[in-house]
């Protein structure tokens, strides 16, 4: 696991940019926050771990073949978008699938403007085995 101790680090600067939609769109990557993502099979690009919680998640972290970064509280807070974070941020690549590769369990969302509402819908889809979600233009990402 790589340790980064400076907020001036090139990778940290890049990750901070991913908090903005224009950079997420340009880079084709996004940040997801929370330990629950460590339970999914999707392999992330990068996992960022706050140093005080590393031991809690070490077994789950070991199953992923990706870049893993350990950061202090101050750097983590600059990357996090949550007040009471669980200390895990994951970088995923956006997937743009062909419509023919989608399952029958599909949800299409049009013009959803509130990120909280989108999060609730995504959690509901996950709980009910709807694995494919299409977001139309104008929907929050």
mmCIF file of N, CA and C in Angstrom:
data_model
loop_
_atom_site.group_PDB
_atom_site.id
_atom_site.type_symbol
_atom_site.label_atom_id
_atom_site.label_comp_id
_atom_site.label_asym_id
_atom_site.label_seq_id
_atom_site.Cartn_x
_atom_site.Cartn_y
_atom_site.Cartn_z
ATOM 1 N N UNK A 1 0.853 -1.172 0.000
ATOM 2 C CA UNK A 1 0.000 0.000 0.000
ATOM 3 C C UNK A 1 0.897 1.233 0.000
ATOM 4 N N UNK A 2 0.611 2.125 -0.922
ATOM 5 C CA UNK A 2 1.385 3.359 -1.024
ATOM 6 C C UNK A 2 0.897 4.358 0.026
ATOM 7 N N UNK A 3 1.825 5.070 0.641
ATOM 8 C CA UNK A 3 1.487 6.093 1.624
ATOM 9 C C UNK A 3 1.728 7.454 0.989
ATOM 10 N N UNK A 4 0.705 8.312 1.040
ATOM 11 C CA UNK A 4 0.841 9.684 0.545
ATOM 12 C C UNK A 4 0.602 10.618 1.710
ATOM 13 N N UNK A 5 1.567 11.497 1.939
ATOM 14 C CA UNK A 5 1.498 12.388 3.098
ATOM 15 C C UNK A 5 1.370 13.862 2.729
ATOM 16 N N UNK A 6 1.351 14.171 1.448
ATOM 17 C CA UNK A 6 1.281 15.566 1.018
ATOM 18 C C UNK A 6 0.049 15.815 0.155
ATOM 19 N N UNK A 7 -0.677 16.877 0.477
ATOM 20 C CA UNK A 7 -1.831 17.219 -0.353
ATOM 21 C C UNK A 7 -1.398 17.835 -1.678
ATOM 22 N N UNK A 8 -0.113 18.097 -1.832
ATOM 23 C CA UNK A 8 0.435 18.599 -3.088
ATOM 24 C C UNK A 8 0.812 17.465 -4.038
ATOM 25 N N UNK A 9 0.650 16.231 -3.589
ATOM 26 C CA UNK A 9 0.932 15.073 -4.421
ATOM 27 C C UNK A 9 0.084 15.132 -5.688
ATOM 28 N N UNK A 10 0.670 14.757 -6.803
ATOM 29 C CA UNK A 10 0.004 14.806 -8.109
ATOM 30 C C UNK A 10 -1.288 13.972 -8.136
ATOM 31 N N UNK A 11 -1.242 12.780 -7.553
ATOM 32 C CA UNK A 11 -2.428 11.924 -7.535
ATOM 33 C C UNK A 11 -3.534 12.523 -6.665
ATOM 34 N N UNK A 12 -3.167 13.080 -5.530
ATOM 35 C CA UNK A 12 -4.168 13.708 -4.650
ATOM 36 C C UNK A 12 -4.826 14.880 -5.373
ATOM 37 N N UNK A 13 -4.064 15.672 -6.074
ATOM 38 C CA UNK A 13 -4.627 16.790 -6.844
ATOM 39 C C UNK A 13 -5.602 16.273 -7.906
ATOM 40 N N UNK A 14 -5.220 15.177 -8.574
ATOM 41 C CA UNK A 14 -6.100 14.572 -9.578
ATOM 42 C C UNK A 14 -7.399 14.093 -8.936
ATOM 43 N N UNK A 15 -7.297 13.391 -7.811
ATOM 44 C CA UNK A 15 -8.483 12.861 -7.140
ATOM 45 C C UNK A 15 -9.417 13.975 -6.678
ATOM 46 N N UNK A 16 -8.859 15.082 -6.216
ATOM 47 C CA UNK A 16 -9.681 16.225 -5.804
ATOM 48 C C UNK A 16 -10.467 16.776 -6.990
ATOM 49 N N UNK A 17 -9.874 16.742 -8.167
ATOM 50 C CA UNK A 17 -10.573 17.222 -9.363
ATOM 51 C C UNK A 17 -11.791 16.357 -9.685
ATOM 52 N N UNK A 18 -11.731 15.075 -9.353
ATOM 53 C CA UNK A 18 -12.849 14.180 -9.649
ATOM 54 C C UNK A 18 -14.105 14.517 -8.849
ATOM 55 N N UNK A 19 -14.014 15.431 -7.918
ATOM 56 C CA UNK A 19 -15.197 15.874 -7.191
ATOM 57 C C UNK A 19 -16.059 16.787 -8.071
ATOM 58 N N UNK A 20 -15.493 17.233 -9.204
ATOM 59 C CA UNK A 20 -16.216 18.105 -10.129
ATOM 60 C C UNK A 20 -16.675 17.313 -11.353
ATOM 61 N N UNK A 21 -17.915 17.528 -11.745
ATOM 62 C CA UNK A 21 -18.515 16.777 -12.849
ATOM 63 C C UNK A 21 -17.707 16.881 -14.137
ATOM 64 N N UNK A 22 -17.214 18.066 -14.474
ATOM 65 C CA UNK A 22 -16.503 18.204 -15.748
ATOM 66 C C UNK A 22 -15.256 17.328 -15.796
ATOM 67 N N UNK A 23 -14.596 17.134 -14.664
ATOM 68 C CA UNK A 23 -13.422 16.266 -14.626
ATOM 69 C C UNK A 23 -13.820 14.792 -14.629
ATOM 70 N N UNK A 24 -14.920 14.458 -13.947
ATOM 71 C CA UNK A 24 -15.412 13.072 -13.991
ATOM 72 C C UNK A 24 -15.747 12.686 -15.426
ATOM 73 N N UNK A 25 -16.400 13.592 -16.129
ATOM 74 C CA UNK A 25 -16.756 13.321 -17.520
ATOM 75 C C UNK A 25 -15.509 13.216 -18.390
ATOM 76 N N UNK A 26 -14.567 14.131 -18.205
ATOM 77 C CA UNK A 26 -13.352 14.139 -19.030
ATOM 78 C C UNK A 26 -12.483 12.913 -18.775
ATOM 79 N N UNK A 27 -12.373 12.483 -17.535
ATOM 80 C CA UNK A 27 -11.497 11.365 -17.166
ATOM 81 C C UNK A 27 -12.194 10.007 -17.227
ATOM 82 N N UNK A 28 -13.524 10.022 -17.234
ATOM 83 C CA UNK A 28 -14.259 8.758 -17.256
ATOM 84 C C UNK A 28 -14.125 7.985 -15.961
ATOM 85 N N UNK A 29 -13.921 8.711 -14.868
ATOM 86 C CA UNK A 29 -13.790 8.079 -13.554
ATOM 87 C C UNK A 29 -14.617 8.852 -12.538
ATOM 88 N N UNK A 30 -14.955 8.187 -11.435
ATOM 89 C CA UNK A 30 -15.713 8.844 -10.378
ATOM 90 C C UNK A 30 -15.324 8.264 -9.027
ATOM 91 N N UNK A 31 -15.642 9.018 -7.973
ATOM 92 C CA UNK A 31 -15.361 8.607 -6.601
ATOM 93 C C UNK A 31 -16.619 7.999 -5.980
ATOM 94 N N UNK A 32 -16.442 6.916 -5.251
ATOM 95 C CA UNK A 32 -17.520 6.302 -4.466
ATOM 96 C C UNK A 32 -16.994 6.184 -3.046
ATOM 97 N N UNK A 33 -17.856 6.462 -2.087
ATOM 98 C CA UNK A 33 -17.372 6.507 -0.709
ATOM 99 C C UNK A 33 -18.150 5.567 0.191
ATOM 100 N N UNK A 34 -17.415 4.790 0.987
ATOM 101 C CA UNK A 34 -18.029 3.900 1.961
ATOM 102 C C UNK A 34 -17.496 2.485 1.858
ATOM 103 N N UNK A 35 -17.463 1.799 2.980
ATOM 104 C CA UNK A 35 -16.893 0.451 3.033
ATOM 105 C C UNK A 35 -17.735 -0.582 2.296
ATOM 106 N N UNK A 36 -19.012 -0.311 2.076
ATOM 107 C CA UNK A 36 -19.879 -1.275 1.390
ATOM 108 C C UNK A 36 -19.373 -1.594 -0.027
ATOM 109 N N UNK A 37 -18.692 -0.637 -0.662
ATOM 110 C CA UNK A 37 -18.161 -0.878 -1.998
ATOM 111 C C UNK A 37 -17.091 -1.968 -2.000
ATOM 112 N N UNK A 38 -16.493 -2.226 -0.847
ATOM 113 C CA UNK A 38 -15.497 -3.294 -0.754
ATOM 114 C C UNK A 38 -16.136 -4.683 -0.842
ATOM 115 N N UNK A 39 -17.460 -4.746 -0.722
ATOM 116 C CA UNK A 39 -18.169 -6.021 -0.821
ATOM 117 C C UNK A 39 -18.543 -6.368 -2.264
ATOM 118 N N UNK A 40 -18.439 -5.404 -3.166
ATOM 119 C CA UNK A 40 -18.823 -5.642 -4.556
ATOM 120 C C UNK A 40 -17.693 -6.297 -5.331
ATOM 121 N N UNK A 41 -18.047 -6.951 -6.421
ATOM 122 C CA UNK A 41 -17.060 -7.637 -7.253
ATOM 123 C C UNK A 41 -16.377 -6.708 -8.247
ATOM 124 N N UNK A 42 -16.949 -5.553 -8.518
ATOM 125 C CA UNK A 42 -16.358 -4.623 -9.475
ATOM 126 C C UNK A 42 -14.989 -4.180 -8.980
ATOM 127 N N UNK A 43 -13.995 -4.348 -9.834
ATOM 128 C CA UNK A 43 -12.626 -4.001 -9.440
ATOM 129 C C UNK A 43 -12.403 -2.501 -9.655
ATOM 130 N N UNK A 44 -12.017 -1.793 -8.607
ATOM 131 C CA UNK A 44 -11.776 -0.358 -8.728
ATOM 132 C C UNK A 44 -10.420 -0.054 -9.364
ATOM 133 N N UNK A 45 -10.241 1.193 -9.730
ATOM 134 C CA UNK A 45 -8.948 1.668 -10.212
ATOM 135 C C UNK A 45 -8.012 1.933 -9.025
ATOM 136 N N UNK A 46 -8.574 2.596 -8.011
ATOM 137 C CA UNK A 46 -7.796 3.008 -6.842
ATOM 138 C C UNK A 46 -8.684 2.893 -5.602
ATOM 139 N N UNK A 47 -8.082 2.507 -4.481
ATOM 140 C CA UNK A 47 -8.768 2.556 -3.191
ATOM 141 C C UNK A 47 -7.950 3.470 -2.282
ATOM 142 N N UNK A 48 -8.615 4.476 -1.712
ATOM 143 C CA UNK A 48 -7.968 5.402 -0.784
ATOM 144 C C UNK A 48 -8.484 5.070 0.612
ATOM 145 N N UNK A 49 -7.560 4.865 1.544
ATOM 146 C CA UNK A 49 -7.913 4.466 2.905
ATOM 147 C C UNK A 49 -7.345 5.474 3.888
ATOM 148 N N UNK A 50 -8.182 5.917 4.801
ATOM 149 C CA UNK A 50 -7.709 6.786 5.888
ATOM 150 C C UNK A 50 -6.933 5.925 6.869
ATOM 151 N N UNK A 51 -5.775 6.387 7.294
ATOM 152 C CA UNK A 51 -4.848 5.561 8.071
ATOM 153 C C UNK A 51 -5.439 4.994 9.356
ATOM 154 N N UNK A 52 -6.377 5.681 9.993
ATOM 155 C CA UNK A 52 -6.918 5.201 11.267
ATOM 156 C C UNK A 52 -7.900 4.039 11.116
ATOM 157 N N UNK A 53 -8.336 3.728 9.878
ATOM 158 C CA UNK A 53 -9.291 2.622 9.686
ATOM 159 C C UNK A 53 -8.695 1.464 8.882
ATOM 160 N N UNK A 54 -7.439 1.566 8.521
ATOM 161 C CA UNK A 54 -6.810 0.556 7.667
ATOM 162 C C UNK A 54 -6.995 -0.860 8.211
ATOM 163 N N UNK A 55 -6.767 -1.060 9.485
ATOM 164 C CA UNK A 55 -6.837 -2.399 10.070
ATOM 165 C C UNK A 55 -8.248 -2.992 10.038
ATOM 166 N N UNK A 56 -9.269 -2.134 10.018
ATOM 167 C CA UNK A 56 -10.652 -2.616 9.955
ATOM 168 C C UNK A 56 -10.974 -3.286 8.618
ATOM 169 N N UNK A 57 -10.311 -2.832 7.556
ATOM 170 C CA UNK A 57 -10.675 -3.276 6.210
ATOM 171 C C UNK A 57 -9.583 -4.065 5.501
ATOM 172 N N UNK A 58 -8.501 -4.395 6.184
ATOM 173 C CA UNK A 58 -7.332 -4.975 5.526
ATOM 174 C C UNK A 58 -7.659 -6.259 4.749
ATOM 175 N N UNK A 59 -8.505 -7.122 5.295
ATOM 176 C CA UNK A 59 -8.854 -8.368 4.597
ATOM 177 C C UNK A 59 -9.618 -8.086 3.310
ATOM 178 N N UNK A 60 -10.552 -7.165 3.368
ATOM 179 C CA UNK A 60 -11.325 -6.824 2.172
ATOM 180 C C UNK A 60 -10.450 -6.131 1.132
ATOM 181 N N UNK A 61 -9.509 -5.321 1.592
ATOM 182 C CA UNK A 61 -8.614 -4.619 0.667
ATOM 183 C C UNK A 61 -7.720 -5.591 -0.084
ATOM 184 N N UNK A 62 -7.295 -6.643 0.598
ATOM 185 C CA UNK A 62 -6.358 -7.607 0.005
ATOM 186 C C UNK A 62 -6.935 -8.352 -1.197
ATOM 187 N N UNK A 63 -8.234 -8.437 -1.316
ATOM 188 C CA UNK A 63 -8.816 -9.196 -2.426
ATOM 189 C C UNK A 63 -8.817 -8.435 -3.751
ATOM 190 N N UNK A 64 -8.488 -7.143 -3.717
ATOM 191 C CA UNK A 64 -8.487 -6.339 -4.939
ATOM 192 C C UNK A 64 -7.073 -6.132 -5.474
ATOM 193 N N UNK A 65 -6.920 -6.349 -6.773
ATOM 194 C CA UNK A 65 -5.662 -6.088 -7.470
ATOM 195 C C UNK A 65 -5.759 -4.699 -8.092
ATOM 196 N N UNK A 66 -5.496 -3.686 -7.299
ATOM 197 C CA UNK A 66 -5.535 -2.316 -7.784
ATOM 198 C C UNK A 66 -4.605 -1.476 -6.920
ATOM 199 N N UNK A 67 -4.448 -0.240 -7.293
ATOM 200 C CA UNK A 67 -3.626 0.683 -6.514
ATOM 201 C C UNK A 67 -4.345 0.996 -5.203
ATOM 202 N N UNK A 68 -3.618 0.901 -4.094
ATOM 203 C CA UNK A 68 -4.181 1.208 -2.779
ATOM 204 C C UNK A 68 -3.320 2.297 -2.144
ATOM 205 N N UNK A 69 -3.985 3.316 -1.623
ATOM 206 C CA UNK A 69 -3.289 4.472 -1.072
ATOM 207 C C UNK A 69 -3.743 4.708 0.364
ATOM 208 N N UNK A 70 -2.797 4.929 1.231
ATOM 209 C CA UNK A 70 -3.061 5.248 2.628
ATOM 210 C C UNK A 70 -2.786 6.733 2.829
ATOM 211 N N UNK A 71 -3.757 7.449 3.399
ATOM 212 C CA UNK A 71 -3.602 8.888 3.621
ATOM 213 C C UNK A 71 -4.006 9.246 5.050
ATOM 214 N N UNK A 72 -3.528 10.397 5.505
ATOM 215 C CA UNK A 72 -3.886 10.864 6.843
ATOM 216 C C UNK A 72 -5.267 11.536 6.818
ATOM 217 N N UNK A 73 -5.758 11.873 7.978
ATOM 218 C CA UNK A 73 -7.090 12.465 8.144
ATOM 219 C C UNK A 73 -7.248 13.752 7.332
ATOM 220 N N UNK A 74 -6.241 14.602 7.353
ATOM 221 C CA UNK A 74 -6.324 15.902 6.680
ATOM 222 C C UNK A 74 -6.487 15.737 5.167
ATOM 223 N N UNK A 75 -5.686 14.879 4.568
ATOM 224 C CA UNK A 75 -5.791 14.641 3.124
ATOM 225 C C UNK A 75 -7.121 13.971 2.803
ATOM 226 N N UNK A 76 -7.516 13.008 3.626
ATOM 227 C CA UNK A 76 -8.772 12.301 3.385
ATOM 228 C C UNK A 76 -9.952 13.267 3.378
ATOM 229 N N UNK A 77 -9.970 14.209 4.306
ATOM 230 C CA UNK A 77 -11.073 15.174 4.383
ATOM 231 C C UNK A 77 -11.171 16.016 3.120
ATOM 232 N N UNK A 78 -10.046 16.281 2.483
ATOM 233 C CA UNK A 78 -10.068 17.053 1.240
ATOM 234 C C UNK A 78 -10.680 16.258 0.091
ATOM 235 N N UNK A 79 -10.592 14.933 0.164
ATOM 236 C CA UNK A 79 -11.143 14.078 -0.887
ATOM 237 C C UNK A 79 -12.591 13.676 -0.613
ATOM 238 N N UNK A 80 -12.945 13.604 0.642
ATOM 239 C CA UNK A 80 -14.255 13.113 1.048
ATOM 240 C C UNK A 80 -15.349 14.148 0.817
ATOM 241 N N UNK A 81 -16.546 13.642 0.543
ATOM 242 C CA UNK A 81 -17.703 14.530 0.413
ATOM 243 C C UNK A 81 -18.696 14.295 1.553
ATOM 244 N N UNK A 82 -18.300 13.498 2.539
ATOM 245 C CA UNK A 82 -19.192 13.172 3.641
ATOM 246 C C UNK A 82 -18.678 13.744 4.956
ATOM 247 N N UNK A 83 -19.616 14.101 5.824
ATOM 248 C CA UNK A 83 -19.239 14.619 7.139
ATOM 249 C C UNK A 83 -18.681 13.529 8.039
ATOM 250 N N UNK A 84 -19.355 12.399 8.084
ATOM 251 C CA UNK A 84 -18.949 11.284 8.941
ATOM 252 C C UNK A 84 -18.533 10.104 8.074
ATOM 253 N N UNK A 85 -17.411 10.225 7.443
ATOM 254 C CA UNK A 85 -16.956 9.213 6.502
ATOM 255 C C UNK A 85 -16.512 7.937 7.214
ATOM 256 N N UNK A 86 -16.595 6.826 6.491
ATOM 257 C CA UNK A 86 -16.134 5.537 6.995
ATOM 258 C C UNK A 86 -14.653 5.319 6.691
ATOM 259 N N UNK A 87 -14.030 6.274 6.018
ATOM 260 C CA UNK A 87 -12.590 6.203 5.788
ATOM 261 C C UNK A 87 -12.163 5.453 4.542
ATOM 262 N N UNK A 88 -13.092 5.222 3.625
ATOM 263 C CA UNK A 88 -12.793 4.508 2.372
ATOM 264 C C UNK A 88 -13.355 5.313 1.201
ATOM 265 N N UNK A 89 -12.501 5.601 0.224
ATOM 266 C CA UNK A 89 -12.943 6.200 -1.036
ATOM 267 C C UNK A 89 -12.423 5.311 -2.153
ATOM 268 N N UNK A 90 -13.288 5.027 -3.099
ATOM 269 C CA UNK A 90 -12.923 4.143 -4.201
ATOM 270 C C UNK A 90 -13.088 4.893 -5.513
ATOM 271 N N UNK A 91 -12.125 4.732 -6.397
ATOM 272 C CA UNK A 91 -12.187 5.327 -7.728
ATOM 273 C C UNK A 91 -12.554 4.233 -8.719
ATOM 274 N N UNK A 92 -13.656 4.443 -9.413
ATOM 275 C CA UNK A 92 -14.109 3.525 -10.454
ATOM 276 C C UNK A 92 -14.045 4.212 -11.808
ATOM 277 N N UNK A 93 -13.896 3.419 -12.843
ATOM 278 C CA UNK A 93 -14.044 3.913 -14.204
ATOM 279 C C UNK A 93 -15.514 3.831 -14.576
ATOM 280 N N UNK A 94 -15.984 4.846 -15.293
ATOM 281 C CA UNK A 94 -17.361 4.814 -15.777
ATOM 282 C C UNK A 94 -17.477 3.737 -16.837
ATOM 283 N N UNK A 95 -18.604 3.070 -16.841
ATOM 284 C CA UNK A 95 -18.849 2.034 -17.850
ATOM 285 C C UNK A 95 -19.941 2.519 -18.785
ATOM 286 N N UNK A 96 -19.640 2.503 -20.037
ATOM 287 C CA UNK A 96 -20.635 2.815 -21.055
ATOM 288 C C UNK A 96 -20.882 1.537 -21.839
ATOM 289 N N UNK A 97 -21.896 0.798 -21.423
ATOM 290 C CA UNK A 97 -22.197 -0.488 -22.037
ATOM 291 C C UNK A 97 -23.068 -0.330 -23.272
ATOM 292 N N UNK A 98 -22.964 -1.276 -24.150
ATOM 293 C CA UNK A 98 -23.847 -1.393 -25.294
ATOM 294 C C UNK A 98 -25.215 -1.829 -24.769
ATOM 295 N N UNK A 99 -26.274 -1.300 -25.331
ATOM 296 C CA UNK A 99 -27.616 -1.653 -24.866
ATOM 297 C C UNK A 99 -27.894 -3.147 -24.934
ATOM 298 N N UNK A 100 -27.261 -3.851 -25.879
ATOM 299 C CA UNK A 100 -27.482 -5.293 -26.004
ATOM 300 C C UNK A 100 -26.875 -6.085 -24.845
ATOM 301 N N UNK A 101 -25.961 -5.478 -24.104
ATOM 302 C CA UNK A 101 -25.315 -6.190 -23.001
ATOM 303 C C UNK A 101 -26.047 -6.012 -21.675
ATOM 304 N N UNK A 102 -27.115 -5.246 -21.677
ATOM 305 C CA UNK A 102 -27.846 -4.986 -20.444
ATOM 306 C C UNK A 102 -28.798 -6.131 -20.120
ATOM 307 N N UNK A 103 -29.069 -6.298 -18.849
ATOM 308 C CA UNK A 103 -29.953 -7.379 -18.403
ATOM 309 C C UNK A 103 -31.419 -6.965 -18.522
ATOM 310 N N UNK A 104 -32.293 -7.900 -18.211
ATOM 311 C CA UNK A 104 -33.727 -7.590 -18.192
ATOM 312 C C UNK A 104 -34.094 -6.777 -16.962
ATOM 313 N N UNK A 105 -33.266 -6.843 -15.935
ATOM 314 C CA UNK A 105 -33.488 -6.058 -14.724
ATOM 315 C C UNK A 105 -32.844 -4.692 -14.919
ATOM 316 N N UNK A 106 -33.597 -3.773 -15.483
ATOM 317 C CA UNK A 106 -33.072 -2.497 -15.922
ATOM 318 C C UNK A 106 -33.930 -1.357 -15.407
ATOM 319 N N UNK A 107 -33.278 -0.285 -14.959
ATOM 320 C CA UNK A 107 -33.978 0.912 -14.527
ATOM 321 C C UNK A 107 -33.423 2.078 -15.343
ATOM 322 N N UNK A 108 -34.329 2.883 -15.884
ATOM 323 C CA UNK A 108 -33.927 4.071 -16.638
ATOM 324 C C UNK A 108 -34.389 5.282 -15.847
ATOM 325 N N UNK A 109 -33.446 6.181 -15.555
ATOM 326 C CA UNK A 109 -33.751 7.376 -14.774
ATOM 327 C C UNK A 109 -33.597 8.601 -15.663
ATOM 328 N N UNK A 110 -34.614 9.449 -15.652
ATOM 329 C CA UNK A 110 -34.619 10.627 -16.503
ATOM 330 C C UNK A 110 -34.727 11.889 -15.663
ATOM 331 N N UNK A 111 -33.736 12.747 -15.795
ATOM 332 C CA UNK A 111 -33.762 14.088 -15.202
ATOM 333 C C UNK A 111 -33.872 14.078 -13.674
ATOM 334 N N UNK A 112 -33.227 13.113 -13.025
ATOM 335 C CA UNK A 112 -33.171 13.094 -11.559
ATOM 336 C C UNK A 112 -32.142 14.139 -11.144
ATOM 337 N N UNK A 113 -32.565 15.142 -10.386
ATOM 338 C CA UNK A 113 -31.699 16.283 -10.082
ATOM 339 C C UNK A 113 -31.031 16.198 -8.714
ATOM 340 N N UNK A 114 -31.586 15.454 -7.800
ATOM 341 C CA UNK A 114 -31.073 15.415 -6.430
ATOM 342 C C UNK A 114 -30.159 14.206 -6.236
ATOM 343 N N UNK A 115 -28.875 14.428 -5.869
ATOM 344 C CA UNK A 115 -27.952 13.303 -5.663
ATOM 345 C C UNK A 115 -28.429 12.337 -4.584
ATOM 346 N N UNK A 116 -29.079 12.853 -3.561
ATOM 347 C CA UNK A 116 -29.597 11.988 -2.500
ATOM 348 C C UNK A 116 -30.671 11.052 -3.016
ATOM 349 N N UNK A 117 -31.544 11.567 -3.868
ATOM 350 C CA UNK A 117 -32.585 10.722 -4.464
ATOM 351 C C UNK A 117 -31.962 9.653 -5.353
ATOM 352 N N UNK A 118 -30.961 10.026 -6.136
ATOM 353 C CA UNK A 118 -30.286 9.043 -6.985
ATOM 354 C C UNK A 118 -29.647 7.951 -6.133
ATOM 355 N N UNK A 119 -28.988 8.346 -5.051
ATOM 356 C CA UNK A 119 -28.373 7.370 -4.154
ATOM 357 C C UNK A 119 -29.395 6.396 -3.585
ATOM 358 N N UNK A 120 -30.545 6.920 -3.193
ATOM 359 C CA UNK A 120 -31.609 6.069 -2.659
ATOM 360 C C UNK A 120 -32.099 5.088 -3.714
ATOM 361 N N UNK A 121 -32.269 5.564 -4.937
ATOM 362 C CA UNK A 121 -32.732 4.693 -6.020
ATOM 363 C C UNK A 121 -31.686 3.615 -6.313
ATOM 364 N N UNK A 122 -30.418 3.978 -6.328
ATOM 365 C CA UNK A 122 -29.347 3.003 -6.585
ATOM 366 C C UNK A 122 -29.327 1.934 -5.500
ATOM 367 N N UNK A 123 -29.461 2.334 -4.231
ATOM 368 C CA UNK A 123 -29.475 1.346 -3.139
ATOM 369 C C UNK A 123 -30.690 0.424 -3.256
ATOM 370 N N UNK A 124 -31.829 0.988 -3.626
ATOM 371 C CA UNK A 124 -33.039 0.184 -3.820
ATOM 372 C C UNK A 124 -32.841 -0.802 -4.974
ATOM 373 N N UNK A 125 -32.249 -0.339 -6.071
ATOM 374 C CA UNK A 125 -31.971 -1.226 -7.208
ATOM 375 C C UNK A 125 -31.046 -2.364 -6.787
ATOM 376 N N UNK A 126 -30.023 -2.045 -6.030
ATOM 377 C CA UNK A 126 -29.086 -3.064 -5.568
ATOM 378 C C UNK A 126 -29.792 -4.092 -4.688
ATOM 379 N N UNK A 127 -30.636 -3.622 -3.805
ATOM 380 C CA UNK A 127 -31.335 -4.525 -2.878
ATOM 381 C C UNK A 127 -32.325 -5.436 -3.592
ATOM 382 N N UNK A 128 -32.822 -5.004 -4.743
ATOM 383 C CA UNK A 128 -33.840 -5.776 -5.451
ATOM 384 C C UNK A 128 -33.309 -6.424 -6.731
ATOM 385 N N UNK A 129 -31.988 -6.502 -6.843
ATOM 386 C CA UNK A 129 -31.313 -7.178 -7.966
ATOM 387 C C UNK A 129 -31.476 -6.522 -9.323
ATOM 388 N N UNK A 130 -31.748 -5.234 -9.353
ATOM 389 C CA UNK A 130 -31.714 -4.499 -10.612
ATOM 390 C C UNK A 130 -30.280 -4.010 -10.778
ATOM 391 N N UNK A 131 -29.548 -4.651 -11.690
ATOM 392 C CA UNK A 131 -28.103 -4.414 -11.794
ATOM 393 C C UNK A 131 -27.722 -3.370 -12.832
ATOM 394 N N UNK A 132 -28.619 -3.054 -13.752
ATOM 395 C CA UNK A 132 -28.301 -2.086 -14.794
ATOM 396 C C UNK A 132 -29.163 -0.842 -14.621
ATOM 397 N N UNK A 133 -28.514 0.308 -14.634
ATOM 398 C CA UNK A 133 -29.193 1.585 -14.491
ATOM 399 C C UNK A 133 -28.713 2.490 -15.616
ATOM 400 N N UNK A 134 -29.657 3.080 -16.307
ATOM 401 C CA UNK A 134 -29.326 4.056 -17.351
ATOM 402 C C UNK A 134 -29.723 5.423 -16.837
ATOM 403 N N UNK A 135 -28.781 6.370 -16.892
ATOM 404 C CA UNK A 135 -29.052 7.743 -16.521
ATOM 405 C C UNK A 135 -29.090 8.580 -17.800
ATOM 406 N N UNK A 136 -30.197 9.245 -18.050
ATOM 407 C CA UNK A 136 -30.291 10.069 -19.258
ATOM 408 C C UNK A 136 -29.574 11.403 -19.030
ATOM 409 N N UNK A 137 -29.311 12.089 -20.112
ATOM 410 C CA UNK A 137 -28.671 13.388 -20.036
ATOM 411 C C UNK A 137 -29.543 14.301 -19.167
ATOM 412 N N UNK A 138 -28.921 15.042 -18.308
ATOM 413 C CA UNK A 138 -29.656 15.917 -17.399
ATOM 414 C C UNK A 138 -29.838 15.319 -16.013
ATOM 415 N N UNK A 139 -29.530 14.031 -15.877
ATOM 416 C CA UNK A 139 -29.607 13.383 -14.568
ATOM 417 C C UNK A 139 -28.291 13.612 -13.835
ATOM 418 N N UNK A 140 -28.385 13.870 -12.549
ATOM 419 C CA UNK A 140 -27.200 14.043 -11.720
ATOM 420 C C UNK A 140 -26.331 12.788 -11.839
ATOM 421 N N UNK A 141 -25.004 12.969 -11.756
ATOM 422 C CA UNK A 141 -24.166 11.771 -11.859
ATOM 423 C C UNK A 141 -23.655 11.351 -10.505
#
